[in-house]
mmCIF file of C-alpha atoms and ligand atoms in Angstrom:
data_model
loop_
_atom_site.group_PDB
_atom_site.id
_atom_site.type_symbol
_atom_site.label_atom_id
_atom_site.label_comp_id
_atom_site.label_asym_id
_atom_site.label_seq_id
_atom_site.Cartn_x
_atom_site.Cartn_y
_atom_site.Cartn_z
ATOM 1 C CA MET A 267 -22.721 57.911 -47.506
ATOM 2 C CA THR A 268 -22.646 59.203 -43.958
ATOM 3 C CA LYS A 269 -25.271 59.417 -41.266
ATOM 4 C CA GLY A 270 -25.738 63.032 -42.335
ATOM 5 C CA ASN A 271 -26.649 62.257 -45.930
ATOM 6 C CA PHE A 272 -28.336 58.879 -45.451
ATOM 7 C CA PRO A 273 -31.744 59.243 -47.183
ATOM 8 C CA VAL A 274 -33.974 58.251 -44.231
ATOM 9 C CA ASP A 275 -37.035 59.935 -45.712
ATOM 10 C CA LYS A 276 -36.770 58.160 -49.051
ATOM 11 C CA LEU A 277 -36.316 54.785 -47.384
ATOM 12 C CA LYS A 278 -38.758 55.046 -44.521
ATOM 13 C CA GLY A 279 -41.578 53.217 -46.349
ATOM 14 C CA ILE A 280 -39.463 50.113 -46.966
ATOM 15 C CA GLU A 281 -39.845 47.080 -44.754
ATOM 16 C CA THR A 282 -36.700 46.391 -42.726
ATOM 17 C CA PRO A 283 -34.222 44.756 -42.638
ATOM 18 C CA PHE A 284 -32.742 45.474 -46.062
ATOM 19 C CA TYR A 285 -29.445 46.301 -47.712
ATOM 20 C CA TYR A 286 -28.904 49.714 -49.191
ATOM 21 C CA TYR A 287 -26.104 50.383 -51.678
ATOM 22 C CA ASP A 288 -24.524 53.726 -52.450
ATOM 23 C CA MET A 289 -23.886 53.327 -56.171
ATOM 24 C CA ASP A 290 -21.980 56.609 -56.441
ATOM 25 C CA LEU A 291 -19.456 55.454 -53.880
ATOM 26 C CA LEU A 292 -19.121 52.133 -55.671
ATOM 27 C CA LYS A 293 -18.524 53.923 -58.990
ATOM 28 C CA LYS A 294 -15.946 56.185 -57.384
ATOM 29 C CA THR A 295 -14.179 53.174 -55.851
ATOM 30 C CA LEU A 296 -14.111 51.333 -59.166
ATOM 31 C CA LYS A 297 -12.700 54.387 -60.916
ATOM 32 C CA ILE A 298 -9.838 54.581 -58.429
ATOM 33 C CA VAL A 299 -9.074 50.847 -58.694
ATOM 34 C CA LYS A 300 -9.011 51.177 -62.463
ATOM 35 C CA GLU A 301 -6.650 54.148 -62.376
ATOM 36 C CA GLU A 302 -4.299 52.523 -59.889
ATOM 37 C CA THR A 303 -4.101 49.182 -61.715
ATOM 38 C CA LYS A 304 -3.678 50.861 -65.093
ATOM 39 C CA LYS A 305 -0.560 52.656 -63.833
ATOM 40 C CA TYR A 306 1.285 49.344 -63.631
ATOM 41 C CA GLY A 307 -0.579 47.189 -66.161
ATOM 42 C CA PHE A 308 -2.083 45.082 -63.365
ATOM 43 C CA ILE A 309 -5.306 43.148 -63.918
ATOM 44 C CA GLN A 310 -8.099 43.029 -61.344
ATOM 45 C CA HIS A 311 -10.571 40.145 -61.068
ATOM 46 C CA TYR A 312 -13.348 41.123 -58.676
ATOM 47 C CA ALA A 313 -13.921 38.387 -56.048
ATOM 48 C CA ILE A 314 -17.568 37.499 -56.640
ATOM 49 C CA LYS A 315 -17.857 35.930 -53.187
ATOM 50 C CA ALA A 316 -17.826 39.355 -51.513
ATOM 51 C CA ASN A 317 -21.103 40.419 -53.097
ATOM 52 C CA ALA A 318 -22.834 38.679 -55.995
ATOM 53 C CA ASN A 319 -25.719 41.058 -56.265
ATOM 54 C CA ARG A 320 -26.768 41.303 -59.899
ATOM 55 C CA ARG A 321 -26.678 45.086 -60.276
ATOM 56 C CA ILE A 322 -23.382 45.381 -58.497
ATOM 57 C CA LEU A 323 -21.849 42.685 -60.684
ATOM 58 C CA GLU A 324 -23.207 44.317 -63.833
ATOM 59 C CA LEU A 325 -21.625 47.601 -62.871
ATOM 60 C CA ILE A 326 -18.264 46.025 -62.055
ATOM 61 C CA ALA A 327 -18.311 43.969 -65.266
ATOM 62 C CA SER A 328 -19.188 47.040 -67.328
ATOM 63 C CA GLU A 329 -16.058 48.751 -65.996
ATOM 64 C CA GLY A 330 -13.968 46.026 -67.617
ATOM 65 C CA PHE A 331 -12.925 44.014 -64.571
ATOM 66 C CA GLY A 332 -12.504 40.256 -64.605
ATOM 67 C CA ALA A 333 -14.021 37.923 -62.008
ATOM 68 C CA ASP A 334 -12.612 35.585 -59.397
ATOM 69 C CA CYS A 335 -14.979 32.682 -58.705
ATOM 70 C CA VAL A 336 -14.966 29.867 -56.177
ATOM 71 C CA SER A 337 -17.896 27.742 -57.332
ATOM 72 C CA GLY A 338 -19.580 26.714 -60.550
ATOM 73 C CA ASN A 339 -22.549 28.862 -59.672
ATOM 74 C CA GLU A 340 -20.305 31.872 -59.151
ATOM 75 C CA VAL A 341 -18.914 31.265 -62.633
ATOM 76 C CA LYS A 342 -22.472 31.180 -64.021
ATOM 77 C CA VAL A 343 -23.543 34.269 -62.095
ATOM 78 C CA ALA A 344 -20.444 36.129 -63.306
ATOM 79 C CA VAL A 345 -21.032 35.239 -66.949
ATOM 80 C CA ASN A 346 -24.729 36.143 -66.690
ATOM 81 C CA ALA A 347 -23.822 39.536 -65.253
ATOM 82 C CA GLY A 348 -21.542 40.293 -68.198
ATOM 83 C CA PHE A 349 -18.056 39.184 -67.152
ATOM 84 C CA PRO A 350 -16.418 37.601 -70.210
ATOM 85 C CA ALA A 351 -15.374 33.990 -69.547
ATOM 86 C CA SER A 352 -11.952 34.977 -70.868
ATOM 87 C CA LYS A 353 -11.490 37.119 -67.735
ATOM 88 C CA ILE A 354 -12.666 34.532 -65.184
ATOM 89 C CA VAL A 355 -10.376 32.723 -62.771
ATOM 90 C CA PHE A 356 -11.731 29.813 -60.776
ATOM 91 C CA ALA A 357 -10.260 28.836 -57.376
ATOM 92 C CA GLY A 358 -11.429 26.533 -54.582
ATOM 93 C CA VAL A 359 -10.119 23.385 -52.916
ATOM 94 C CA GLY A 360 -13.104 21.213 -53.779
ATOM 95 C CA LYS A 361 -14.091 21.849 -57.387
ATOM 96 C CA THR A 362 -16.450 19.072 -58.454
ATOM 97 C CA ASP A 363 -16.420 17.383 -61.875
ATOM 98 C CA LYS A 364 -19.634 19.214 -62.737
ATOM 99 C CA GLU A 365 -18.072 22.583 -61.889
ATOM 100 C CA ILE A 366 -14.869 21.811 -63.785
ATOM 101 C CA ASN A 367 -16.849 20.713 -66.849
ATOM 102 C CA LEU A 368 -18.901 23.884 -66.759
ATOM 103 C CA ALA A 369 -15.758 26.026 -66.609
ATOM 104 C CA LEU A 370 -14.167 24.021 -69.424
ATOM 105 C CA ASP A 371 -17.265 24.427 -71.596
ATOM 106 C CA LEU A 372 -17.175 28.170 -71.006
ATOM 107 C CA ASN A 373 -13.438 28.352 -71.749
ATOM 108 C CA ILE A 374 -12.632 30.366 -68.649
ATOM 109 C CA PHE A 375 -9.287 32.116 -68.477
ATOM 110 C CA CYS A 376 -7.693 29.958 -65.785
ATOM 111 C CA PHE A 377 -8.229 27.356 -63.071
ATOM 112 C CA ASN A 378 -6.407 28.198 -59.861
ATOM 113 C CA VAL A 379 -5.545 24.640 -58.892
ATOM 114 C CA GLU A 380 -5.147 23.729 -55.247
ATOM 115 C CA SER A 381 -4.018 20.065 -55.180
ATOM 116 C CA LEU A 382 -2.477 17.260 -57.200
ATOM 117 C CA PRO A 383 -5.671 15.160 -57.385
ATOM 118 C CA GLU A 384 -7.526 18.232 -58.672
ATOM 119 C CA LEU A 385 -4.863 18.811 -61.317
ATOM 120 C CA GLU A 386 -5.240 15.214 -62.481
ATOM 121 C CA ILE A 387 -9.036 15.471 -62.683
ATOM 122 C CA ILE A 388 -8.900 18.745 -64.636
ATOM 123 C CA ASN A 389 -6.474 17.061 -67.019
ATOM 124 C CA GLU A 390 -8.756 14.035 -67.388
ATOM 125 C CA LEU A 391 -11.934 16.069 -67.953
ATOM 126 C CA ALA A 392 -10.227 18.459 -70.380
ATOM 127 C CA ASN A 393 -8.830 15.487 -72.248
ATOM 128 C CA LYS A 394 -12.323 13.985 -72.644
ATOM 129 C CA LYS A 395 -13.462 17.230 -74.214
ATOM 130 C CA GLY A 396 -10.380 17.537 -76.388
ATOM 131 C CA LYS A 397 -9.461 20.790 -74.644
ATOM 132 C CA LEU A 398 -6.358 22.284 -73.109
ATOM 133 C CA ALA A 399 -7.149 23.755 -69.686
ATOM 134 C CA ARG A 400 -5.130 26.749 -68.583
ATOM 135 C CA VAL A 401 -4.054 26.349 -64.961
ATOM 136 C CA ALA A 402 -2.205 28.317 -62.307
ATOM 137 C CA LEU A 403 -0.831 26.596 -59.232
ATOM 138 C CA ARG A 404 -2.129 28.076 -56.020
ATOM 139 C CA ILE A 405 0.881 28.002 -53.779
ATOM 140 C CA ASN A 406 0.652 28.347 -50.056
ATOM 141 C CA PRO A 407 3.432 30.856 -49.361
ATOM 142 C CA ASN A 408 3.440 30.367 -45.566
ATOM 143 C CA VAL A 409 3.127 34.098 -44.974
ATOM 144 C CA ASP A 410 1.254 35.337 -41.921
ATOM 145 C CA ALA A 411 -1.526 37.760 -42.865
ATOM 146 C CA HIS A 412 -1.933 39.002 -39.266
ATOM 147 C CA THR A 413 -5.705 38.883 -39.499
ATOM 148 C CA HIS A 414 -8.530 36.885 -37.895
ATOM 149 C CA GLU A 415 -7.688 33.157 -37.837
ATOM 150 C CA TYR A 416 -10.846 32.286 -39.806
ATOM 151 C CA ILE A 417 -9.807 34.495 -42.704
ATOM 152 C CA THR A 418 -6.098 33.788 -42.841
ATOM 153 C CA THR A 419 -5.291 31.392 -45.641
ATOM 154 C CA GLY A 420 -1.607 31.510 -46.465
ATOM 155 C CA LEU A 421 -0.064 29.587 -43.571
ATOM 156 C CA ASN A 422 1.276 26.038 -43.882
ATOM 157 C CA GLU A 423 -1.495 24.566 -41.767
ATOM 158 C CA ASN A 424 -4.293 26.073 -43.918
ATOM 159 C CA LYS A 425 -6.212 23.846 -46.329
ATOM 160 C CA PHE A 426 -5.571 26.064 -49.350
ATOM 161 C CA GLY A 427 -3.070 25.572 -52.141
ATOM 162 C CA PHE A 428 0.053 23.496 -52.704
ATOM 163 C CA ALA A 429 2.713 23.360 -50.018
ATOM 164 C CA MET A 430 6.010 24.716 -51.378
ATOM 165 C CA ALA A 431 7.658 21.448 -50.315
ATOM 166 C CA HIS A 432 5.520 19.567 -52.851
ATOM 167 C CA LEU A 433 6.341 21.689 -55.875
ATOM 168 C CA ASP A 434 9.012 19.347 -57.260
ATOM 169 C CA GLU A 435 6.513 16.523 -57.303
ATOM 170 C CA VAL A 436 3.878 18.713 -58.978
ATOM 171 C CA MET A 437 6.281 19.902 -61.652
ATOM 172 C CA GLU A 438 7.266 16.318 -62.372
ATOM 173 C CA LYS A 439 3.618 15.279 -62.622
ATOM 174 C CA LEU A 440 2.790 18.159 -64.949
ATOM 175 C CA LYS A 441 5.155 16.739 -67.570
ATOM 176 C CA SER A 442 2.808 13.806 -68.092
ATOM 177 C CA LEU A 443 -0.442 15.794 -68.079
ATOM 178 C CA LYS A 444 -1.065 16.727 -71.677
ATOM 179 C CA SER A 445 -4.440 18.469 -71.350
ATOM 180 C CA VAL A 446 -3.410 21.164 -68.897
ATOM 181 C CA LYS A 447 -1.157 24.113 -69.577
ATOM 182 C CA LEU A 448 0.625 25.823 -66.709
ATOM 183 C CA ILE A 449 0.301 29.570 -67.259
ATOM 184 C CA GLY A 450 0.940 30.978 -63.827
ATOM 185 C CA ILE A 451 1.034 30.859 -60.074
ATOM 186 C CA HIS A 452 -1.558 32.071 -57.610
ATOM 187 C CA PHE A 453 -1.496 33.237 -53.983
ATOM 188 C CA HIS A 454 -3.957 34.544 -51.454
ATOM 189 C CA ILE A 455 -2.784 35.023 -47.892
ATOM 190 C CA GLY A 456 -5.952 36.195 -46.177
ATOM 191 C CA SER A 457 -8.592 38.845 -45.942
ATOM 192 C CA GLN A 458 -9.121 42.163 -44.102
ATOM 193 C CA ILE A 459 -5.400 42.920 -44.077
ATOM 194 C CA GLU A 460 -5.180 46.428 -42.681
ATOM 195 C CA ASP A 461 -1.426 46.924 -42.817
ATOM 196 C CA VAL A 462 -0.341 46.806 -46.464
ATOM 197 C CA GLN A 463 3.238 46.106 -45.336
ATOM 198 C CA VAL A 464 2.053 42.538 -44.682
ATOM 199 C CA PHE A 465 2.098 42.055 -48.453
ATOM 200 C CA GLY A 466 5.869 42.780 -48.502
ATOM 201 C CA PRO A 467 6.814 39.247 -47.307
ATOM 202 C CA LEU A 468 4.385 37.831 -49.880
ATOM 203 C CA CYS A 469 6.231 39.654 -52.680
ATOM 204 C CA LYS A 470 9.530 38.376 -51.326
ATOM 205 C CA ARG A 471 8.250 34.809 -51.356
ATOM 206 C CA VAL A 472 6.865 35.206 -54.881
ATOM 207 C CA ASN A 473 10.241 36.510 -56.074
ATOM 208 C CA GLU A 474 11.949 33.461 -54.565
ATOM 209 C CA LEU A 475 9.494 31.153 -56.250
ATOM 210 C CA GLN A 476 10.042 32.923 -59.559
ATOM 211 C CA THR A 477 13.704 31.936 -59.315
ATOM 212 C CA TYR A 478 12.628 28.347 -58.639
ATOM 213 C CA PHE A 479 10.536 28.265 -61.825
ATOM 214 C CA GLU A 480 13.248 30.006 -63.867
ATOM 215 C CA GLU A 481 15.706 27.347 -62.790
ATOM 216 C CA LYS A 482 13.279 24.737 -64.014
ATOM 217 C CA GLU A 483 12.988 26.700 -67.271
ATOM 218 C CA VAL A 484 9.259 27.095 -66.825
ATOM 219 C CA LYS A 485 7.878 30.325 -68.211
ATOM 220 C CA LEU A 486 5.019 31.793 -66.204
ATOM 221 C CA GLU A 487 3.007 34.552 -67.815
ATOM 222 C CA HIS A 488 0.624 35.261 -64.966
ATOM 223 C CA ILE A 489 1.301 35.980 -61.316
ATOM 224 C CA ASN A 490 -1.907 36.213 -59.305
ATOM 225 C CA LEU A 491 -1.526 37.811 -55.898
ATOM 226 C CA GLY A 492 -5.094 37.268 -54.663
ATOM 227 C CA GLY A 493 -7.018 39.834 -52.674
ATOM 228 C CA GLY A 494 -7.116 40.762 -49.019
ATOM 229 C CA LEU A 495 -6.833 44.541 -48.744
ATOM 230 C CA GLY A 496 -8.680 45.561 -45.569
ATOM 231 C CA ILE A 497 -11.095 48.400 -44.998
ATOM 232 C CA ASP A 498 -11.680 50.790 -42.102
ATOM 233 C CA TYR A 499 -14.659 49.371 -40.208
ATOM 234 C CA GLU A 500 -14.092 51.767 -37.284
ATOM 235 C CA ASN A 501 -14.209 54.984 -39.315
ATOM 236 C CA PRO A 502 -16.048 54.368 -42.572
ATOM 237 C CA ASP A 503 -16.513 58.099 -43.110
ATOM 238 C CA ALA A 504 -12.825 58.925 -42.731
ATOM 239 C CA CYS A 505 -11.864 56.299 -45.288
ATOM 240 C CA PRO A 506 -14.743 55.479 -47.655
ATOM 241 C CA VAL A 507 -12.321 54.393 -50.385
ATOM 242 C CA PRO A 508 -9.465 52.146 -49.209
ATOM 243 C CA ASP A 509 -5.894 53.134 -50.014
ATOM 244 C CA PHE A 510 -5.561 51.323 -53.333
ATOM 245 C CA ALA A 511 -2.698 53.600 -54.347
ATOM 246 C CA ALA A 512 -0.526 52.365 -51.457
ATOM 247 C CA TYR A 513 -1.572 48.757 -52.010
ATOM 248 C CA PHE A 514 -0.699 48.569 -55.710
ATOM 249 C CA ALA A 515 2.417 50.716 -55.291
ATOM 250 C CA LEU A 516 3.725 48.233 -52.724
ATOM 251 C CA PHE A 517 3.412 45.384 -55.208
ATOM 252 C CA ASN A 518 4.925 47.482 -57.960
ATOM 253 C CA GLU A 519 7.934 48.242 -55.775
ATOM 254 C CA ASN A 520 8.469 44.795 -54.292
ATOM 255 C CA LEU A 521 7.484 42.359 -56.967
ATOM 256 C CA LYS A 522 10.088 41.406 -59.553
ATOM 257 C CA LEU A 523 8.124 40.666 -62.680
ATOM 258 C CA GLY A 524 9.858 39.073 -65.650
ATOM 259 C CA ASP A 525 9.515 40.186 -69.249
ATOM 260 C CA GLY A 526 5.904 40.052 -70.393
ATOM 261 C CA GLN A 527 4.679 38.819 -67.018
ATOM 262 C CA ILE A 528 1.373 40.216 -65.804
ATOM 263 C CA ALA A 529 0.276 40.624 -62.193
ATOM 264 C CA HIS A 530 -3.346 39.820 -61.370
ATOM 265 C CA PHE A 531 -5.351 40.686 -58.261
ATOM 266 C CA GLU A 532 -8.595 39.403 -56.776
ATOM 267 C CA LEU A 533 -9.877 42.111 -54.479
ATOM 268 C CA GLY A 534 -13.380 41.693 -53.114
ATOM 269 C CA ARG A 535 -14.059 43.392 -49.804
ATOM 270 C CA SER A 536 -12.162 46.614 -50.482
ATOM 271 C CA ILE A 537 -14.216 47.197 -53.630
ATOM 272 C CA VAL A 538 -17.729 46.795 -52.252
ATOM 273 C CA ALA A 539 -17.718 46.931 -48.438
ATOM 274 C CA GLN A 540 -18.105 50.646 -47.795
ATOM 275 C CA SER A 541 -20.863 51.021 -50.386
ATOM 276 C CA GLY A 542 -23.361 48.904 -48.476
ATOM 277 C CA VAL A 543 -25.252 49.278 -45.214
ATOM 278 C CA LEU A 544 -27.712 47.001 -43.497
ATOM 279 C CA VAL A 545 -30.802 48.976 -42.548
ATOM 280 C CA THR A 546 -32.857 47.835 -39.584
ATOM 281 C CA ARG A 547 -35.367 49.158 -37.067
ATOM 282 C CA ALA A 548 -35.495 48.983 -33.294
ATOM 283 C CA THR A 549 -38.324 46.633 -32.385
ATOM 284 C CA TYR A 550 -37.949 47.031 -28.641
ATOM 285 C CA VAL A 551 -35.786 48.903 -26.205
ATOM 286 C CA LYS A 552 -35.442 46.677 -23.179
ATOM 287 C CA HIS A 553 -33.938 47.591 -19.833
ATOM 288 C CA GLY A 554 -31.918 44.829 -18.201
ATOM 289 C CA GLU A 555 -30.503 45.105 -14.693
ATOM 290 C CA ASN A 556 -27.266 46.802 -15.684
ATOM 291 C CA LYS A 557 -27.649 47.465 -19.366
ATOM 292 C CA THR A 558 -30.130 48.492 -21.984
ATOM 293 C CA PHE A 559 -30.749 46.371 -25.058
ATOM 294 C CA VAL A 560 -31.870 47.616 -28.411
ATOM 295 C CA ILE A 561 -33.535 44.641 -30.079
ATOM 296 C CA VAL A 562 -33.494 45.213 -33.825
ATOM 297 C CA ASP A 563 -35.328 43.408 -36.610
ATOM 298 C CA ALA A 564 -32.089 42.376 -38.373
ATOM 299 C CA GLY A 565 -30.178 39.433 -37.025
ATOM 300 C CA MET A 566 -27.166 37.256 -37.631
ATOM 301 C CA THR A 567 -29.115 35.747 -40.525
ATOM 302 C CA ASP A 568 -28.822 39.096 -42.342
ATOM 303 C CA LEU A 569 -25.252 39.930 -41.331
ATOM 304 C CA ILE A 570 -23.310 37.069 -39.805
ATOM 305 C CA ARG A 571 -19.894 38.709 -39.509
ATOM 306 C CA PRO A 572 -20.211 39.888 -35.870
ATOM 307 C CA ALA A 573 -21.428 36.437 -34.726
ATOM 308 C CA LEU A 574 -18.909 34.504 -36.804
ATOM 309 C CA TYR A 575 -15.742 36.583 -36.550
ATOM 310 C CA GLN A 576 -16.514 38.955 -33.667
ATOM 311 C CA ALA A 577 -16.400 41.569 -36.406
ATOM 312 C CA TYR A 578 -17.146 45.198 -35.683
ATOM 313 C CA HIS A 579 -19.660 47.127 -37.786
ATOM 314 C CA LYS A 580 -20.273 50.724 -36.821
ATOM 315 C CA ILE A 581 -23.937 51.270 -35.902
ATOM 316 C CA GLU A 582 -25.759 54.580 -36.188
ATOM 317 C CA ASN A 583 -29.294 55.620 -35.310
ATOM 318 C CA VAL A 584 -30.346 57.676 -38.318
ATOM 319 C CA SER A 585 -33.727 58.623 -36.812
ATOM 320 C CA SER A 586 -32.501 60.194 -33.596
ATOM 321 C CA GLY A 587 -30.597 63.337 -32.738
ATOM 322 C CA LEU A 588 -30.995 62.810 -28.984
ATOM 323 C CA PRO A 589 -27.976 62.622 -26.655
ATOM 324 C CA LEU A 590 -25.810 59.495 -26.755
ATOM 325 C CA ALA A 591 -26.587 56.483 -24.584
ATOM 326 C CA LYS A 592 -25.005 53.032 -24.248
ATOM 327 C CA TYR A 593 -26.705 49.939 -25.590
ATOM 328 C CA ASP A 594 -26.196 46.320 -26.496
ATOM 329 C CA VAL A 595 -27.615 45.970 -29.986
ATOM 330 C CA VAL A 596 -28.999 42.484 -30.520
ATOM 331 C CA GLY A 597 -31.037 40.617 -33.102
ATOM 332 C CA PRO A 598 -34.138 38.438 -32.727
ATOM 333 C CA ILE A 599 -32.541 35.060 -33.591
ATOM 334 C CA CYS A 600 -32.606 32.307 -30.988
ATOM 335 C CA GLU A 601 -28.830 32.188 -30.567
ATOM 336 C CA SER A 602 -26.860 33.974 -27.884
ATOM 337 C CA SER A 603 -24.260 34.943 -30.472
ATOM 338 C CA ASP A 604 -26.884 37.046 -32.268
ATOM 339 C CA VAL A 605 -25.329 40.263 -30.999
ATOM 340 C CA PHE A 606 -24.265 43.127 -33.257
ATOM 341 C CA ALA A 607 -22.532 45.236 -30.618
ATOM 342 C CA LYS A 608 -22.041 45.472 -26.885
ATOM 343 C CA GLY A 609 -21.853 48.779 -25.019
ATOM 344 C CA CYS A 610 -22.361 50.686 -28.237
ATOM 345 C CA GLU A 611 -22.997 54.443 -28.138
ATOM 346 C CA LEU A 612 -26.090 55.459 -30.059
ATOM 347 C CA ASN A 613 -28.258 58.524 -30.036
ATOM 348 C CA GLU A 614 -31.006 57.709 -27.549
ATOM 349 C CA THR A 615 -33.051 55.076 -29.268
ATOM 350 C CA ARG A 616 -36.798 54.488 -29.318
ATOM 351 C CA ARG A 617 -38.951 51.751 -30.778
ATOM 352 C CA GLY A 618 -39.263 52.215 -34.545
ATOM 353 C CA ASP A 619 -36.009 54.161 -34.984
ATOM 354 C CA MET A 620 -34.007 53.297 -38.091
ATOM 355 C CA LEU A 621 -30.464 52.051 -37.471
ATOM 356 C CA ILE A 622 -27.740 51.388 -40.012
ATOM 357 C CA LEU A 623 -24.892 48.910 -39.762
ATOM 358 C CA ARG A 624 -22.080 50.359 -41.782
ATOM 359 C CA SER A 625 -19.481 48.763 -44.100
ATOM 360 C CA ALA A 626 -21.771 45.829 -44.837
ATOM 361 C CA GLY A 627 -21.424 45.758 -48.638
ATOM 362 C CA ALA A 628 -18.961 42.848 -48.544
ATOM 363 C CA TYR A 629 -19.749 39.435 -47.070
ATOM 364 C CA GLY A 630 -23.097 40.802 -45.857
ATOM 365 C CA GLU A 631 -26.046 40.091 -48.123
ATOM 366 C CA ILE A 632 -24.252 37.179 -49.780
ATOM 367 C CA MET A 633 -23.764 35.381 -46.452
ATOM 368 C CA ALA A 634 -27.380 35.833 -45.356
ATOM 369 C CA SER A 635 -29.336 32.715 -44.427
ATOM 370 C CA GLN A 636 -32.922 31.778 -43.737
ATOM 371 C CA TYR A 637 -32.349 30.255 -40.311
ATOM 372 C CA ASN A 638 -35.481 30.574 -38.185
ATOM 373 C CA CYS A 639 -37.419 30.611 -41.493
ATOM 374 C CA ARG A 640 -36.599 34.250 -41.994
ATOM 375 C CA GLU A 641 -36.870 36.063 -45.288
ATOM 376 C CA LEU A 642 -33.664 37.050 -47.013
ATOM 377 C CA PRO A 643 -32.947 40.798 -46.852
ATOM 378 C CA LYS A 644 -33.636 42.603 -50.136
ATOM 379 C CA PRO A 645 -31.240 45.021 -51.826
ATOM 380 C CA TYR A 646 -32.057 48.659 -52.696
ATOM 381 C CA TYR A 647 -29.844 51.037 -54.637
ATOM 382 C CA SER A 648 -29.208 54.764 -54.273
ATOM 383 C CA ASP A 649 -29.838 55.352 -57.996
ATOM 384 C CA LYS A 650 -33.174 53.547 -57.978
ATOM 385 C CA ILE A 651 -35.177 54.761 -54.993
HETATM 386 N N1 LLP B 990 -9.101 35.364 -53.630
HETATM 387 C C1 LLP B 990 -9.241 34.254 -52.879
HETATM 388 C C2 LLP B 990 -8.615 33.015 -53.324
HETATM 389 C C3 LLP B 990 -9.986 34.313 -51.687
HETATM 390 O O1 LLP B 990 -10.108 33.214 -50.948
HETATM 391 C C4 LLP B 990 -10.585 35.539 -51.278
HETATM 392 C C5 LLP B 990 -11.380 35.616 -50.062
HETATM 393 C C6 LLP B 990 -10.416 36.655 -52.116
HETATM 394 C C7 LLP B 990 -9.663 36.537 -53.277
HETATM 395 C C8 LLP B 990 -11.016 38.001 -51.799
HETATM 396 O O2 LLP B 990 -10.476 38.527 -50.641
HETATM 397 P P1 LLP B 990 -10.850 40.016 -50.150
HETATM 398 O O3 LLP B 990 -10.203 41.003 -51.106
HETATM 399 O O4 LLP B 990 -12.322 40.144 -50.135
HETATM 400 O O5 LLP B 990 -10.263 40.092 -48.788
HETATM 401 N N2 LLP B 990 -16.337 36.084 -45.099
HETATM 402 C C9 LLP B 990 -15.129 36.677 -44.591
HETATM 403 C C10 LLP B 990 -14.093 36.855 -45.667
HETATM 404 C C11 LLP B 990 -13.709 35.556 -46.339
HETATM 405 C C12 LLP B 990 -12.710 35.768 -47.439
HETATM 406 C C13 LLP B 990 -12.473 34.506 -48.196
HETATM 407 N N3 LLP B 990 -11.592 34.613 -49.296
HETATM 408 C C14 LLP B 990 -15.495 38.000 -43.927
HETATM 409 O O6 LLP B 990 -16.655 38.346 -43.862
HETATM 410 O O7 LLP B 990 -14.606 38.693 -43.392
#
């Protein structure tokens, strides 16, 4: 979907702000991910947190992908949308008893365990149910993802996963836990990683850890490398489908998998981001002393990424073909961080013009809030308008 083929006429009767999803682009993206993973026998669990919209989940589930969940409700939402429990992995540093019980009752594929106390609780709850819980240890590989500090997760000081220094203790403890079965190891170093080479050091670390487990004569069937592949926010039209071929090829080349071992991935953003846009209208065009503001009817409540991570989303005026002018595009929320872009070039904008914020299909709608008592933005789909 580009500015040129954005269906302004079909959408002009809809109250803004809303999310609009290009289902053809999503299908195309899924097809490519499937082809690229199939080449190497890799398994992809879509990270529900990126976008848990029912229709999008149904489509992804129908293509045969598994799901990566980080809360009990995500597990429920995934199952309801058609993901088989046998393809669900469940991560998160703070899984509650209620969430663990739910996942045990559903017989999910694997818990990605992040601490010793969690491992003990899973063991205890599984034991009460007379079940054997499959677990993978999430190990913090201390690899720098070179991304925004809020979305880097694989460094020693991050809250996620086991520190490598504690593995001996964990392995010792596991011997006495009879209701958990160690089936693999799990990693996730961060999100929006634009340079795939960053995953090279991760592979190296995983290979080293494989030797550690071999020496302990522990057989691991599943190696989960997490997600994190970045997308091109600057030029969504040049790169509507991220370079999955390069991403999976890098793992295939650098990862030393043992006999029968399977590599799993948990991509979220790269699968859904480019398929979604946030559609808004200019409520006012206001002239300040040195700059001109376009005040739109969407705010940080609809798309929080710019306010939270200083993230860039390309903005286009799909109603105007006038010459370019410079604007600060801001929302109506009573927070000074409610700014989508500063000094942004748009076709000359008038009140009522429709604007789109691109690459908003991941961590957009799902992170929306009702601050200021606002309504949540609704989703619309290209195949149903
Ligand atoms: N697996 C784990 C364990 C994760 O923590 C994440 C994302 C993923 C997979 C999926 O990563 P992806 O392929 O989407 O990069 N709200 C932030 C992103 C937070 C990502 C959190 N974890 C944003 O809007 O940029």
